[in-house]
Short mmCIF file of C-alpha atoms in Angstrom, two decimals:
data_model
loop_
_atom_site.label_atom_id
_atom_site.label_comp_id
_atom_site.label_asym_id
_atom_site.label_seq_id
_atom_site.Cartn_x
_atom_site.Cartn_y
_atom_site.Cartn_z
CA MET Y 15 -30.12 23.50 24.71
CA VAL Y 16 -29.34 20.78 22.14
CA SER Y 17 -28.79 22.19 18.69
CA LYS Y 18 -31.01 20.91 15.90
CA SER Y 19 -29.58 20.55 12.41
CA LYS Y 20 -31.65 21.63 9.44
CA PRO Y 21 -32.93 19.06 6.94
CA SER Y 22 -30.38 18.34 4.27
CA ASN Y 23 -30.37 16.68 0.87
CA ASP Y 24 -27.09 15.00 1.71
CA PRO Y 25 -27.65 11.21 1.29
CA LEU Y 26 -25.44 10.53 4.31
CA ASN Y 27 -27.83 12.52 6.47
CA ASN Y 28 -30.91 10.97 4.89
CA CYS Y 29 -29.67 7.45 5.68
CA LYS Y 30 -29.54 8.16 9.40
CA PRO Y 31 -32.19 6.00 11.13
CA GLN Y 32 -34.65 7.54 13.56
CA VAL Y 33 -33.72 7.11 17.20
CA ASP Y 34 -36.01 6.43 20.10
CA PRO Y 35 -35.55 9.37 22.50
CA GLN Y 36 -35.58 6.97 25.44
CA SER Y 37 -32.54 5.11 24.09
CA SER Y 38 -30.44 8.20 23.43
CA ILE Y 39 -27.07 8.55 25.15
CA PRO Y 40 -26.88 11.22 27.91
CA SER Y 41 -25.21 14.44 26.80
CA ASP Y 42 -21.51 14.85 27.36
CA GLU Y 43 -21.86 17.86 29.68
CA GLU Y 44 -24.67 16.39 31.82
CA ASP Y 45 -22.48 13.45 32.79
CA GLU Y 46 -19.41 15.61 33.44
CA GLU Y 47 -21.29 18.01 35.76
CA GLU Y 48 -21.47 15.27 38.41
CA GLU Y 49 -17.70 14.77 38.42
CA GLU Y 50 -16.22 18.24 37.99
CA GLU Y 51 -17.24 21.85 37.83
CA GLU Y 52 -18.14 23.06 34.36
CA GLY Y 53 -15.38 25.06 32.77
CA SER Y 54 -12.67 23.33 34.77
CA SER Y 55 -9.29 23.03 33.16
CA LYS Y 56 -9.55 19.28 33.74
CA ASP Y 57 -12.39 19.13 31.23
CA PRO Y 58 -11.00 17.81 27.90
CA GLU Y 59 -13.42 20.10 26.05
CA TYR Y 60 -12.44 23.22 28.08
CA CYS Y 61 -11.23 26.23 26.13
CA PRO Y 62 -10.04 29.34 28.03
CA GLY Y 63 -12.55 32.13 27.49
CA THR Y 64 -11.94 35.83 26.94
CA SER Y 65 -13.06 38.55 29.31
CA ASN Y 66 -16.21 39.08 27.20
CA SER Y 67 -17.26 35.42 27.58
CA ARG Y 68 -17.09 35.17 31.37
CA GLY Y 69 -20.28 33.97 32.97
CA ILE Y 70 -21.62 32.54 29.70
CA LYS Y 71 -22.32 28.80 29.98
CA ARG Y 72 -21.05 26.45 27.34
CA ARG Y 73 -23.70 25.08 25.02
CA LYS Y 74 -24.73 21.53 25.94
CA LYS Y 75 -23.36 18.95 23.55
CA SER Y 76 -24.71 15.59 22.51
CA LEU Y 77 -23.65 12.72 20.28
CA ASP Y 78 -25.86 10.72 17.96
CA PRO Y 79 -26.19 7.33 19.73
CA ASN Y 80 -26.26 5.60 16.35
CA LEU Y 81 -22.86 7.08 15.51
CA LEU Y 82 -21.51 5.69 18.78
CA ALA Y 83 -23.06 2.30 18.04
CA LEU Y 84 -21.68 2.29 14.50
CA THR Y 85 -18.22 3.17 15.81
CA ASP Y 86 -18.21 -0.02 17.86
CA HIS Y 87 -19.84 -2.11 15.15
CA ARG Y 88 -17.38 -1.14 12.42
CA ASN Y 89 -14.41 -0.70 14.76
CA LEU Y 90 -13.87 2.88 13.61
CA SER Y 91 -10.99 4.83 15.06
CA ILE Y 92 -11.92 7.36 17.74
CA ARG Y 93 -10.33 10.19 15.76
CA ALA Y 94 -12.20 9.30 12.55
CA ALA Y 95 -15.56 9.00 14.34
CA ALA Y 96 -15.03 12.33 16.10
CA ASP Y 97 -14.18 13.96 12.75
CA VAL Y 98 -17.41 12.63 11.24
CA HIS Y 99 -19.42 14.12 14.11
CA ASN Y 100 -17.60 17.45 13.93
CA MET Y 101 -18.09 17.69 10.18
CA TYR Y 102 -21.89 17.57 10.48
CA ASN Y 103 -22.15 19.24 13.90
CA PRO Y 104 -19.59 22.08 13.97
CA ASP Y 105 -21.40 23.83 16.81
CA THR Y 106 -20.95 20.83 19.14
CA SER Y 107 -17.51 19.59 18.18
CA TYR Y 108 -15.73 16.85 20.17
CA SER Y 109 -12.08 16.14 20.68
CA ALA Y 110 -10.88 12.55 20.34
CA GLU Y 111 -10.63 12.24 24.13
CA GLY Y 112 -14.15 13.61 24.61
CA PHE Y 113 -15.51 11.16 22.04
CA ARG Y 114 -13.67 8.28 23.72
CA GLN Y 115 -15.22 9.11 27.09
CA ALA Y 116 -18.68 9.36 25.53
CA LEU Y 117 -18.15 5.99 23.83
CA LYS Y 118 -17.22 4.36 27.15
CA ARG Y 119 -20.39 5.74 28.74
CA ALA Y 120 -22.44 4.48 25.79
CA ARG Y 121 -20.98 1.00 26.14
CA ASN Y 122 -21.76 0.89 29.84
CA SER Y 123 -25.36 2.03 29.33
CA ALA Y 124 -25.85 -0.40 26.41
CA VAL Y 125 -25.40 -3.48 28.63
CA ARG Y 126 -28.87 -4.88 29.20
CA ASP Y 127 -30.49 -5.20 32.60
CA PHE Y 128 -32.68 -8.31 32.67
CA THR Y 129 -34.74 -7.44 35.72
CA GLY Y 130 -38.17 -9.05 35.36
CA GLN Y 131 -37.16 -11.16 32.34
CA LEU Y 132 -38.61 -14.68 32.32
CA VAL Y 133 -35.77 -17.18 31.94
CA LEU Y 134 -36.55 -20.87 31.46
CA CYS Y 135 -33.30 -22.10 29.94
CA LEU Y 136 -29.64 -21.11 30.29
CA MET Y 137 -27.40 -21.74 27.30
CA PHE Y 138 -23.66 -21.18 27.52
CA ASP Y 139 -20.45 -22.05 25.74
CA GLU Y 140 -16.81 -21.12 26.32
CA ARG Y 141 -13.61 -20.55 24.40
CA LYS Y 142 -10.09 -19.37 25.17
CA ASP Y 143 -9.51 -16.11 23.28
CA LYS Y 144 -6.50 -13.95 22.55
CA THR Y 145 -7.36 -10.81 24.51
CA ARG Y 146 -5.98 -7.27 24.54
CA ASP Y 147 -6.38 -5.19 27.66
CA GLY Y 148 -6.61 -1.42 28.00
CA SER Y 149 -2.82 -1.03 28.16
CA GLY Y 150 -2.31 -2.84 24.86
CA ASP Y 151 -0.93 -6.11 26.27
CA PHE Y 152 -2.09 -9.45 24.83
CA TYR Y 153 -2.86 -12.61 26.77
CA LYS Y 154 -5.01 -15.75 26.61
CA GLU Y 155 -8.25 -15.65 28.60
CA GLU Y 156 -11.17 -18.04 29.00
CA HIS Y 157 -14.52 -16.47 28.07
CA CYS Y 158 -17.97 -18.00 28.56
CA ALA Y 159 -20.88 -16.53 26.58
CA VAL Y 160 -24.44 -16.83 27.94
CA ASN Y 161 -27.78 -16.83 26.12
CA ILE Y 162 -31.21 -17.05 27.73
CA TYR Y 163 -34.46 -18.62 26.54
CA PRO Y 164 -37.19 -18.07 25.50
CA GLY Y 165 -35.89 -15.91 22.68
CA GLY Y 166 -32.23 -16.87 22.58
CA HIS Y 167 -31.18 -13.40 23.81
CA PHE Y 168 -27.50 -12.69 24.34
CA ALA Y 169 -27.00 -11.89 28.02
CA GLY Y 170 -23.26 -11.27 28.08
CA HIS Y 171 -20.10 -13.15 28.97
CA PHE Y 172 -17.79 -13.72 31.92
CA CYS Y 173 -14.36 -15.10 32.76
CA PRO Y 174 -14.55 -18.33 34.83
CA LYS Y 175 -12.44 -18.22 37.95
CA GLY Y 176 -11.07 -21.70 37.28
CA GLY Y 177 -10.97 -24.55 34.82
CA LYS Y 178 -13.26 -27.02 36.58
CA GLY Y 179 -17.01 -27.52 36.30
CA LYS Y 180 -17.54 -26.22 39.83
CA ASP Y 181 -15.62 -23.02 39.06
CA LEU Y 182 -17.60 -22.41 35.88
CA SER Y 183 -20.95 -22.96 37.61
CA GLU Y 184 -20.06 -20.58 40.47
CA SER Y 185 -18.85 -17.92 38.04
CA LEU Y 186 -22.04 -18.34 36.01
CA LEU Y 187 -24.24 -17.76 39.06
CA ASP Y 188 -22.22 -14.65 39.95
CA PHE Y 189 -22.66 -13.35 36.41
CA LEU Y 190 -26.43 -13.96 36.48
CA ALA Y 191 -26.71 -12.05 39.77
CA ASP Y 192 -24.68 -9.16 38.36
CA ARG Y 193 -26.98 -8.85 35.32
CA ASN Y 194 -30.15 -9.25 37.43
CA ILE Y 195 -31.10 -12.50 35.69
CA SER Y 196 -33.42 -14.46 37.95
CA VAL Y 197 -32.90 -18.22 38.19
CA MET Y 198 -36.20 -18.82 39.99
CA ASN Y 199 -37.91 -20.14 36.84
CA VAL Y 200 -34.92 -21.83 35.20
CA VAL Y 201 -35.84 -25.41 34.31
CA ALA Y 202 -33.24 -26.35 31.67
CA LEU Y 203 -29.57 -26.13 30.70
CA ALA Y 204 -28.23 -26.31 27.13
CA THR Y 205 -24.53 -26.87 26.39
CA ASP Y 206 -22.23 -28.90 24.19
CA GLY Y 207 -21.28 -32.43 25.15
CA CYS Y 208 -17.77 -31.97 26.54
CA GLU Y 209 -16.96 -33.71 29.80
CA LYS Y 210 -16.58 -30.43 31.67
CA MET Y 211 -20.23 -29.66 30.95
CA VAL Y 212 -22.00 -33.03 31.18
CA GLY Y 213 -19.74 -35.06 33.47
CA TRP Y 214 -22.03 -37.05 35.77
CA LEU Y 215 -19.98 -36.36 38.90
CA ASN Y 216 -18.32 -32.92 38.52
CA GLY Y 217 -19.84 -31.45 35.37
CA VAL Y 218 -21.35 -27.96 35.25
CA HIS Y 219 -24.85 -29.46 35.00
CA VAL Y 220 -24.33 -31.37 38.24
CA TRP Y 221 -22.98 -28.39 40.18
CA LEU Y 222 -25.73 -26.05 39.02
CA GLU Y 223 -28.34 -28.56 40.17
CA LYS Y 224 -26.59 -28.75 43.53
CA TYR Y 225 -26.51 -24.99 43.96
CA LEU Y 226 -30.10 -24.50 42.80
CA GLN Y 227 -31.28 -27.54 44.77
CA ARG Y 228 -33.49 -28.88 42.01
CA PRO Y 229 -33.11 -31.03 38.88
CA LEU Y 230 -32.86 -29.30 35.50
CA GLN Y 231 -33.76 -30.50 32.01
CA ARG Y 232 -30.42 -31.34 30.42
CA ILE Y 233 -30.02 -30.55 26.73
CA LEU Y 234 -26.96 -31.51 24.73
CA CYS Y 235 -26.63 -29.61 21.42
CA PHE Y 236 -27.95 -31.93 18.74
CA PHE Y 237 -25.55 -30.57 16.12
CA HIS Y 238 -22.62 -31.49 18.37
CA HIS Y 239 -24.21 -34.93 18.69
CA LEU Y 240 -24.41 -35.24 14.88
CA GLU Y 241 -20.79 -34.16 14.46
CA ASN Y 242 -19.64 -36.77 16.99
CA VAL Y 243 -21.71 -39.47 15.28
CA PHE Y 244 -20.25 -38.60 11.89
CA GLY Y 245 -16.75 -38.63 13.37
CA ALA Y 246 -17.30 -42.12 14.80
CA VAL Y 247 -18.37 -43.59 11.45
CA PHE Y 248 -15.63 -41.68 9.61
CA LYS Y 249 -13.06 -43.04 12.04
CA PHE Y 250 -14.38 -46.55 11.40
CA TYR Y 251 -13.12 -46.12 7.82
CA GLY Y 252 -9.65 -45.02 8.90
CA SER Y 253 -10.08 -41.28 9.18
CA ASN Y 254 -7.91 -40.60 12.21
CA THR Y 255 -6.78 -37.04 12.86
CA THR Y 256 -3.10 -36.13 12.82
CA SER Y 257 -3.56 -32.43 13.64
CA PRO Y 258 -6.44 -29.95 14.02
CA THR Y 259 -6.46 -29.51 10.23
CA ALA Y 260 -5.23 -32.84 8.85
CA LEU Y 261 -6.26 -36.49 8.52
CA GLU Y 262 -4.44 -39.73 7.92
CA GLU Y 263 -3.91 -40.81 4.33
CA PRO Y 264 -5.56 -41.43 1.96
CA TRP Y 265 -8.31 -39.18 3.34
CA ASN Y 266 -6.12 -36.11 3.80
CA SER Y 267 -5.09 -35.98 0.12
CA LEU Y 268 -8.66 -36.66 -0.97
CA LEU Y 269 -10.36 -33.97 1.13
CA SER Y 270 -7.78 -31.20 1.42
CA GLY Y 271 -7.13 -28.38 -1.03
CA ASP Y 272 -9.48 -26.63 -3.45
CA VAL Y 273 -11.82 -29.56 -4.05
CA HIS Y 274 -14.37 -27.22 -5.70
CA LYS Y 275 -11.98 -26.77 -8.64
CA ARG Y 276 -11.80 -30.47 -9.46
CA PRO Y 277 -13.60 -31.56 -12.63
CA VAL Y 278 -16.98 -33.28 -12.32
CA VAL Y 279 -17.05 -36.77 -13.83
CA ASP Y 280 -19.82 -39.19 -14.75
CA PHE Y 281 -20.55 -40.23 -11.15
CA GLN Y 282 -23.06 -42.76 -9.85
CA VAL Y 283 -26.33 -41.13 -8.73
CA VAL Y 284 -27.51 -42.12 -5.24
CA PRO Y 285 -31.33 -41.78 -5.23
CA ASN Y 286 -33.26 -41.00 -2.03
CA PRO Y 287 -36.67 -39.57 -3.02
CA GLU Y 288 -37.72 -38.83 0.57
CA LEU Y 289 -34.63 -36.71 1.26
CA LEU Y 290 -34.91 -34.90 -2.09
CA ASP Y 291 -38.55 -34.08 -1.47
CA PHE Y 292 -37.81 -32.77 2.01
CA ILE Y 293 -34.98 -30.55 0.75
CA ASN Y 294 -37.14 -29.11 -2.03
CA THR Y 295 -40.13 -28.46 0.24
CA ARG Y 296 -38.31 -27.40 3.42
CA ASP Y 297 -39.34 -24.28 5.28
CA LYS Y 298 -37.57 -21.46 3.44
CA SER Y 299 -37.97 -19.15 6.43
CA VAL Y 300 -35.26 -21.17 8.18
CA LYS Y 301 -32.03 -19.44 7.21
CA LEU Y 302 -29.06 -21.56 6.20
CA SER Y 303 -25.42 -20.65 6.58
CA SER Y 304 -23.21 -20.66 3.50
CA ASP Y 305 -21.69 -24.02 4.53
CA HIS Y 306 -25.13 -25.58 4.97
CA GLU Y 307 -26.35 -24.23 1.61
CA ILE Y 308 -23.38 -25.78 -0.18
CA LEU Y 309 -23.91 -29.12 1.59
CA LEU Y 310 -27.59 -29.33 0.63
CA GLY Y 311 -26.82 -28.10 -2.90
CA LEU Y 312 -24.23 -30.86 -3.44
CA THR Y 313 -26.67 -33.34 -1.94
CA GLN Y 314 -29.19 -32.44 -4.64
CA VAL Y 315 -26.49 -33.01 -7.29
CA ILE Y 316 -25.78 -36.54 -6.02
CA LEU Y 317 -29.50 -37.33 -5.64
CA THR Y 318 -30.46 -36.20 -9.16
CA GLY Y 319 -27.28 -36.10 -11.26
CA GLU Y 320 -28.07 -32.50 -12.27
CA LEU Y 321 -25.31 -29.95 -11.72
CA ASN Y 322 -26.00 -26.62 -10.02
CA LYS Y 323 -24.11 -23.51 -8.87
CA PHE Y 324 -22.91 -25.17 -5.68
CA VAL Y 325 -20.55 -27.48 -7.58
CA THR Y 326 -18.06 -24.61 -8.00
CA ARG Y 327 -18.69 -22.85 -4.68
CA LYS Y 328 -15.63 -22.69 -2.45
CA ILE Y 329 -15.86 -24.88 0.65
CA GLY Y 330 -14.48 -23.93 4.04
CA PRO Y 331 -11.05 -25.20 5.11
CA LEU Y 332 -10.55 -28.67 6.53
CA VAL Y 333 -10.83 -27.85 10.24
CA HIS Y 334 -12.12 -30.57 12.56
CA SER Y 335 -13.90 -28.10 14.84
CA ARG Y 336 -15.92 -26.64 11.94
CA PHE Y 337 -19.36 -28.18 11.52
CA VAL Y 338 -20.26 -29.86 8.14
CA THR Y 339 -16.92 -29.00 6.48
CA LYS Y 340 -15.73 -32.60 6.19
CA GLU Y 341 -19.21 -33.74 5.18
CA THR Y 342 -19.37 -31.15 2.39
CA ARG Y 343 -15.89 -31.99 1.11
CA LEU Y 344 -16.78 -35.68 1.01
CA MET Y 345 -19.82 -34.96 -1.16
CA ARG Y 346 -17.81 -32.76 -3.53
CA CYS Y 347 -15.02 -35.34 -3.85
CA TYR Y 348 -17.54 -38.05 -4.71
CA ILE Y 349 -18.73 -36.30 -7.89
CA SER Y 350 -15.10 -35.93 -9.03
CA GLU Y 351 -14.21 -39.61 -8.69
CA ALA Y 352 -14.95 -41.85 -11.67
CA SER Y 353 -14.14 -44.98 -9.66
CA PRO Y 354 -14.47 -44.08 -5.98
CA ASP Y 355 -13.04 -46.40 -3.36
CA GLU Y 356 -15.40 -48.43 -1.19
CA PRO Y 357 -14.85 -46.30 1.96
CA LEU Y 358 -15.85 -43.14 0.07
CA ILE Y 359 -18.93 -44.87 -1.34
CA ARG Y 360 -19.97 -46.07 2.11
CA MET Y 361 -19.45 -42.64 3.71
CA VAL Y 362 -21.56 -40.95 1.03
CA SER Y 363 -24.23 -43.62 1.51
CA PHE Y 364 -24.20 -42.96 5.26
CA LEU Y 365 -24.62 -39.23 4.65
CA ILE Y 366 -27.42 -39.64 2.10
CA PHE Y 367 -29.52 -42.23 3.92
CA VAL Y 368 -28.83 -41.57 7.63
CA TRP Y 369 -27.03 -38.37 8.52
CA LEU Y 370 -28.52 -35.82 6.12
CA PRO Y 371 -32.21 -36.72 6.71
CA VAL Y 372 -31.68 -36.24 10.45
CA PHE Y 373 -29.61 -33.07 9.99
CA THR Y 374 -32.10 -31.43 7.60
CA LEU Y 375 -35.04 -32.16 9.89
CA ALA Y 376 -33.10 -30.90 12.92
CA LYS Y 377 -32.27 -27.69 11.07
CA CYS Y 378 -35.98 -27.00 10.57
CA ARG Y 379 -37.06 -27.96 14.10
CA GLN Y 380 -34.53 -26.25 16.33
CA GLU Y 381 -37.13 -24.77 18.67
CA SER Y 382 -40.30 -26.79 18.16
CA SER Y 383 -41.91 -29.62 20.10
CA PHE Y 384 -38.71 -30.76 21.82
CA ALA Y 385 -37.71 -32.87 18.83
CA GLY Y 386 -34.42 -34.28 20.18
CA PRO Y 387 -35.67 -37.75 21.22
CA ASN Y 388 -37.63 -38.12 17.96
CA LEU Y 389 -34.51 -37.29 15.93
CA LEU Y 390 -32.50 -39.77 18.01
CA LEU Y 391 -35.08 -42.46 17.26
CA MET Y 392 -35.02 -41.58 13.55
CA GLU Y 393 -31.22 -41.81 13.53
CA ILE Y 394 -31.27 -45.31 15.03
CA GLN Y 395 -33.98 -46.58 12.68
CA LEU Y 396 -32.28 -45.24 9.53
CA GLY Y 397 -28.89 -46.55 10.66
CA LYS Y 398 -30.20 -50.03 11.24
CA LYS Y 399 -31.96 -50.03 7.87
CA HIS Y 400 -29.16 -48.70 5.64
CA MET Y 401 -25.86 -49.51 7.36
CA HIS Y 402 -23.80 -52.67 7.60
CA GLU Y 403 -23.74 -54.37 10.96
CA ASP Y 404 -20.21 -53.26 11.89
CA GLU Y 405 -20.96 -49.70 10.73
CA PHE Y 406 -24.13 -49.63 12.81
CA THR Y 407 -22.21 -50.85 15.85
CA ALA Y 408 -19.85 -47.86 15.56
CA LEU Y 409 -22.84 -45.55 15.11
CA LEU Y 410 -24.71 -46.96 18.10
CA SER Y 411 -21.67 -46.67 20.35
CA SER Y 412 -21.39 -42.95 19.56
CA ILE Y 413 -25.14 -42.39 20.00
CA CYS Y 414 -25.05 -43.97 23.46
CA TRP Y 415 -22.07 -41.83 24.41
CA ASN Y 416 -23.65 -38.56 23.20
CA GLY Y 417 -27.35 -39.37 23.56
CA GLU Y 418 -28.69 -37.36 26.50
CA PHE Y 419 -31.95 -36.99 24.60
CA GLY Y 420 -32.41 -40.71 25.27
CA HIS Y 421 -32.85 -40.15 29.01
CA HIS Y 422 -36.32 -40.98 30.37
CA GLU Y 423 -36.89 -37.35 31.40
CA ASN Y 424 -36.33 -36.12 27.86
CA ILE Y 425 -38.33 -38.95 26.32
CA LEU Y 426 -41.33 -38.22 28.56
CA LEU Y 427 -41.18 -34.52 27.65
CA ALA Y 428 -41.10 -35.37 23.94
CA MET Y 429 -44.08 -37.69 24.40
CA LEU Y 430 -46.06 -34.89 26.08
CA CYS Y 431 -45.33 -32.70 23.01
CA SER Y 432 -46.28 -35.48 20.57
CA SER Y 433 -49.17 -35.13 18.14
CA GLN Y 434 -50.14 -38.75 18.90
CA GLU Y 435 -52.69 -38.98 21.69
CA SER Y 436 -51.54 -42.46 22.70
CA GLU Y 437 -47.99 -41.23 23.43
CA ARG Y 438 -49.29 -38.28 25.44
CA ALA Y 439 -51.61 -40.55 27.44
CA LEU Y 440 -48.76 -42.92 28.33
CA ALA Y 441 -46.53 -40.04 29.41
CA VAL Y 442 -49.27 -38.52 31.58
CA GLN Y 443 -49.88 -41.91 33.19
CA ILE Y 444 -46.20 -42.44 34.00
CA ILE Y 445 -45.67 -38.91 35.36
CA SER Y 446 -48.80 -39.21 37.50
CA GLY Y 447 -47.40 -42.45 38.92
CA ILE Y 448 -44.07 -40.77 39.72
CA ARG Y 449 -45.92 -37.93 41.51
CA SER Y 450 -47.88 -40.40 43.61
CA GLU Y 451 -44.72 -41.88 45.12
CA SER Y 452 -43.68 -41.02 48.66
CA VAL Y 453 -42.14 -37.61 49.41
CA ARG Y 454 -38.95 -39.26 50.54
CA ALA Y 455 -38.49 -40.95 47.17
CA LYS Y 456 -39.05 -37.69 45.30
CA ASP Y 457 -36.61 -35.80 47.51
CA SER Y 458 -33.90 -38.34 46.78
CA ALA Y 459 -34.32 -37.61 43.07
CA LYS Y 460 -33.34 -33.94 43.43
CA LEU Y 461 -29.65 -34.76 43.09
CA ARG Y 462 -30.22 -37.74 40.85
CA PRO Y 463 -27.40 -39.44 38.94
CA PHE Y 464 -27.35 -38.60 35.25
CA GLY Y 465 -24.67 -40.91 33.90
CA ARG Y 466 -24.44 -42.49 30.49
CA ARG Y 467 -26.10 -45.66 31.78
CA GLU Y 468 -29.27 -43.64 32.31
CA TYR Y 469 -29.54 -42.65 28.63
CA GLU Y 470 -28.25 -45.75 26.83
CA VAL Y 471 -30.44 -46.27 23.77
CA SER Y 472 -31.91 -49.47 22.43
CA PRO Y 473 -30.73 -50.65 18.96
CA ASN Y 474 -34.20 -52.10 18.34
CA ALA Y 475 -36.19 -48.96 19.21
CA SER Y 476 -39.33 -48.53 17.10
CA GLN Y 477 -41.09 -45.79 19.07
CA LEU Y 478 -40.32 -43.20 21.73
CA SER Y 479 -41.49 -45.40 24.59
CA ASP Y 480 -38.76 -47.98 23.91
CA LEU Y 481 -35.97 -45.60 22.85
CA ASN Y 482 -34.11 -46.10 26.13
CA ILE Y 483 -32.74 -49.57 26.75
CA LEU Y 484 -34.76 -49.58 29.99
CA PRO Y 485 -38.58 -49.61 29.70
CA ILE Y 486 -40.22 -46.20 29.97
CA SER Y 487 -42.33 -47.60 32.81
CA ASP Y 488 -39.11 -47.73 34.88
CA ALA Y 489 -38.76 -43.94 34.78
CA LYS Y 490 -38.01 -42.62 38.28
CA THR Y 491 -38.06 -38.84 37.81
CA GLU Y 492 -40.47 -36.38 36.22
CA PRO Y 493 -39.21 -34.00 33.50
CA PRO Y 494 -38.14 -30.79 35.30
CA PHE Y 495 -39.95 -28.77 32.62
CA THR Y 496 -43.34 -30.09 33.83
CA LYS Y 497 -42.83 -29.86 37.60
CA HIS Y 498 -44.71 -26.55 37.78
CA LEU Y 499 -47.83 -28.09 36.21
CA THR Y 500 -50.70 -29.04 38.51
CA ASP Y 501 -52.32 -32.46 38.17
CA ASP Y 502 -55.25 -30.94 36.28
CA GLU Y 503 -52.92 -29.09 33.91
CA LEU Y 504 -51.00 -32.31 33.34
CA LYS Y 505 -54.21 -34.18 32.48
CA SER Y 506 -55.22 -31.42 30.03
CA ILE Y 507 -52.26 -32.46 27.84
CA LEU Y 508 -54.34 -35.50 26.88
CA ASP Y 509 -56.40 -33.14 24.70
CA VAL Y 510 -53.76 -30.65 23.53
CA PRO Y 511 -50.00 -31.33 23.14
CA LEU Y 512 -47.67 -29.51 25.51
CA GLU Y 513 -45.95 -26.43 24.06
CA CYS Y 514 -42.22 -26.47 24.74
CA CYS Y 515 -39.89 -23.58 23.89
CA LEU Y 516 -36.63 -25.30 24.82
CA PRO Y 517 -33.88 -25.23 22.16
CA LEU Y 518 -32.54 -28.23 20.28
CA THR Y 519 -29.06 -26.81 19.55
CA THR Y 520 -26.65 -24.27 20.99
CA VAL Y 521 -26.17 -22.38 17.72
CA SER Y 522 -27.08 -19.02 19.27
CA ALA Y 523 -24.48 -19.49 22.02
CA GLU Y 524 -21.83 -20.32 19.42
CA ARG Y 525 -22.66 -17.11 17.57
CA ALA Y 526 -22.28 -15.25 20.86
CA VAL Y 527 -18.89 -16.91 21.42
CA LYS Y 528 -17.74 -15.63 18.01
CA GLU Y 529 -18.88 -12.12 18.93
CA VAL Y 530 -16.92 -12.29 22.19
CA THR Y 531 -13.86 -13.48 20.29
CA ARG Y 532 -14.26 -10.58 17.85
CA VAL Y 533 -14.32 -7.90 20.55
CA SER Y 534 -11.61 -9.47 22.71
CA LEU Y 535 -8.98 -7.60 20.67
CA ARG Y 536 -10.62 -4.19 21.12
CA GLY Y 537 -8.71 -3.26 24.26
CA ALA Y 538 -11.71 -3.17 26.61
CA LYS Y 539 -10.83 -3.13 30.29
CA ASP Y 540 -13.24 -5.88 31.41
CA CYS Y 541 -16.09 -8.20 30.42
CA ARG Y 542 -18.77 -5.55 30.91
CA GLU Y 543 -17.14 -3.14 28.47
CA ARG Y 544 -16.74 -5.94 25.91
CA ASP Y 545 -20.43 -6.78 26.34
CA GLY Y 546 -21.20 -3.10 25.79
CA ILE Y 547 -19.37 -3.24 22.45
CA ILE Y 548 -21.43 -6.28 21.44
CA PHE Y 549 -24.74 -4.66 22.43
CA GLN Y 550 -23.67 -1.52 20.56
CA SER Y 551 -23.00 -3.64 17.47
CA MET Y 552 -26.42 -5.28 17.78
CA LYS Y 553 -27.99 -1.83 18.00
CA ALA Y 554 -26.13 -0.66 14.89
CA ARG Y 555 -27.21 -3.73 12.89
CA LYS Y 556 -30.81 -3.19 13.89
CA ALA Y 557 -30.76 0.52 13.06
CA SER Y 558 -29.05 0.26 9.67
CA ARG Y 559 -30.82 -0.99 6.58
CA PHE Y 560 -27.56 -2.21 5.09
CA SER Y 561 -25.67 -3.85 7.98
CA LYS Y 562 -25.54 -7.59 8.40
#
C-alpha cells in the first residue's frame, strides 16, 4: 500500500503540482517483481531481515513522477534527487542505484507513442553534436530532430545511418515506424535549404517522395531564406567571411565587440511610416526572442530618432549561423556613426525598406494562410522599389536560388488561401484543368522534377499569378495539399478560402535540435533514452509554475 504523507505547511511541499494518476510512474517494486523474486539479494533495496521479520512483505514504494521529471529537467545528480525524496518520504527511502533505475524507467515511459495521431507535415533538422555515452566516452554524432504538424509537436530524434540524402530519408522512415507515426496522411515536408535536403536529384525531399510514391508539398524555412538573402546583399558590399565568427575588414572591426557600449551620436533618421506602424500594432501574442526584440527596438530608434532601452542591451556574438545577429549589430553601429560610410548606409536602407517589413510580417504569420509566396512577392516588389539596380540583381539571384515558395504548386496553394475571390477562382480553374488531363500525364508527375528552374521568380511580378517566371497557366501539377479534395470541395473554395495549417518556418525543429544538443552530454545509452530526458523536461516545465 502506497504511503500518504500528511498535509504540511512547508512551502516546498505546497509548491508540488498535482499529478494526473494516469501519468504516474509505476512503483519501484511492481516493476522489479517481473524480473526477480522480492527480497532477493540482487535487489538494490534489499536489507537482510531478522528472524522476527520473516514472511513480512516489504512496503511498496513509489516516486513522485514530478521529482523524476525535475531531475532530468534540471540535471540534478542522482544522489541529490534521492536525498530529496528520502527527506520527505522516510518510510519509502531509495538508494542512489534504486533512484537511477526508476529514472531510467520513467524516461522510457515518457517517450510518446503517436498511434492514431494525424500527421500532415514532417519537419526535421540535423546537427552534429558532441555526445557522451553510458560509459563516459565522448564522440561526435549526427542527430536529426523531428517535429510533426499540425501542432509542431516534438516527436523525437534519430541518428542517420549515413551522410547522404538517401540515408537520412531511410533513417527517418525507420524512426517514424518505431514511434508509430503514420505517414498515410503526410502531404508536406519542411526543412532548411541546404543541398542535402532540397537537392533536385538526391535530396531528402526527392527520396521521401520516391519511397512514399507520391509528391509532397515542399517547404523551405522562410527565415533561412531571409538569412541567405541578407547574406547575398551583404556580400555585395564586401562582407566576405574569413571564419565562422569573423568578416573581412572593414566590416569585422565595425561589427565585432561590445557594440552596445558605443556612444550614440546625432545620426540620420530613416523614416518608414508603414514599418513603424506595423511594429507598434503587431500581434503581441506572438512571442519574440531576445535577439528579435533588440532588432525591432533598434529599428524603432532609427525610424523615430527616439532612444529606448534596447540601445544598451547586449547583442549576441558575431556568429554567421545565428539568425539576425549581424542585422542587429548593423543597426546598432549605425546610430554610433556620425558620418557612416556609404555601404553601411545602403545596408541599413535595405534592412529598413526591404528586409525588416518582410521579416516582421513573416514573424506574425508563421502558421497562417500559407503566406510564403505572398512574402516572396512582397520581397521582390520592395526590392525593386527601394534598391539600386545592381543591388536588386544580387537580391534577385539569391531569391531564385532559395525561392521554393515560387514554385507553381506553392503559388496555387497560396491563391486558394487568398482573401481575394479572383485569385481563388483562377487557382480552382487551373487545378481543375490539371485534374482533367489524362491519367498517364498525372502518373508521370508523381516523381516530378523540382529543380531551381521550376521556381525561378520574375523580377517584374506584381501579383501571385505572375510570381513565377513561367505563367501560372503552365502549371503541370496540383498542390499535394489539395489532392484529397473532391471536385465539389475544390469548387467550394470559391466561396470560402482554404484553411492551411502548414508552417512557414522550421523554428520549432531548431528548438528541438537545441534540446537534443543539450541532452547529448547526459550519458544516455541511445536516442530513445535521450528523447525520454527531453519529454521529462517538457513535463517538468508544464507542471511547474516557475520553470521556463
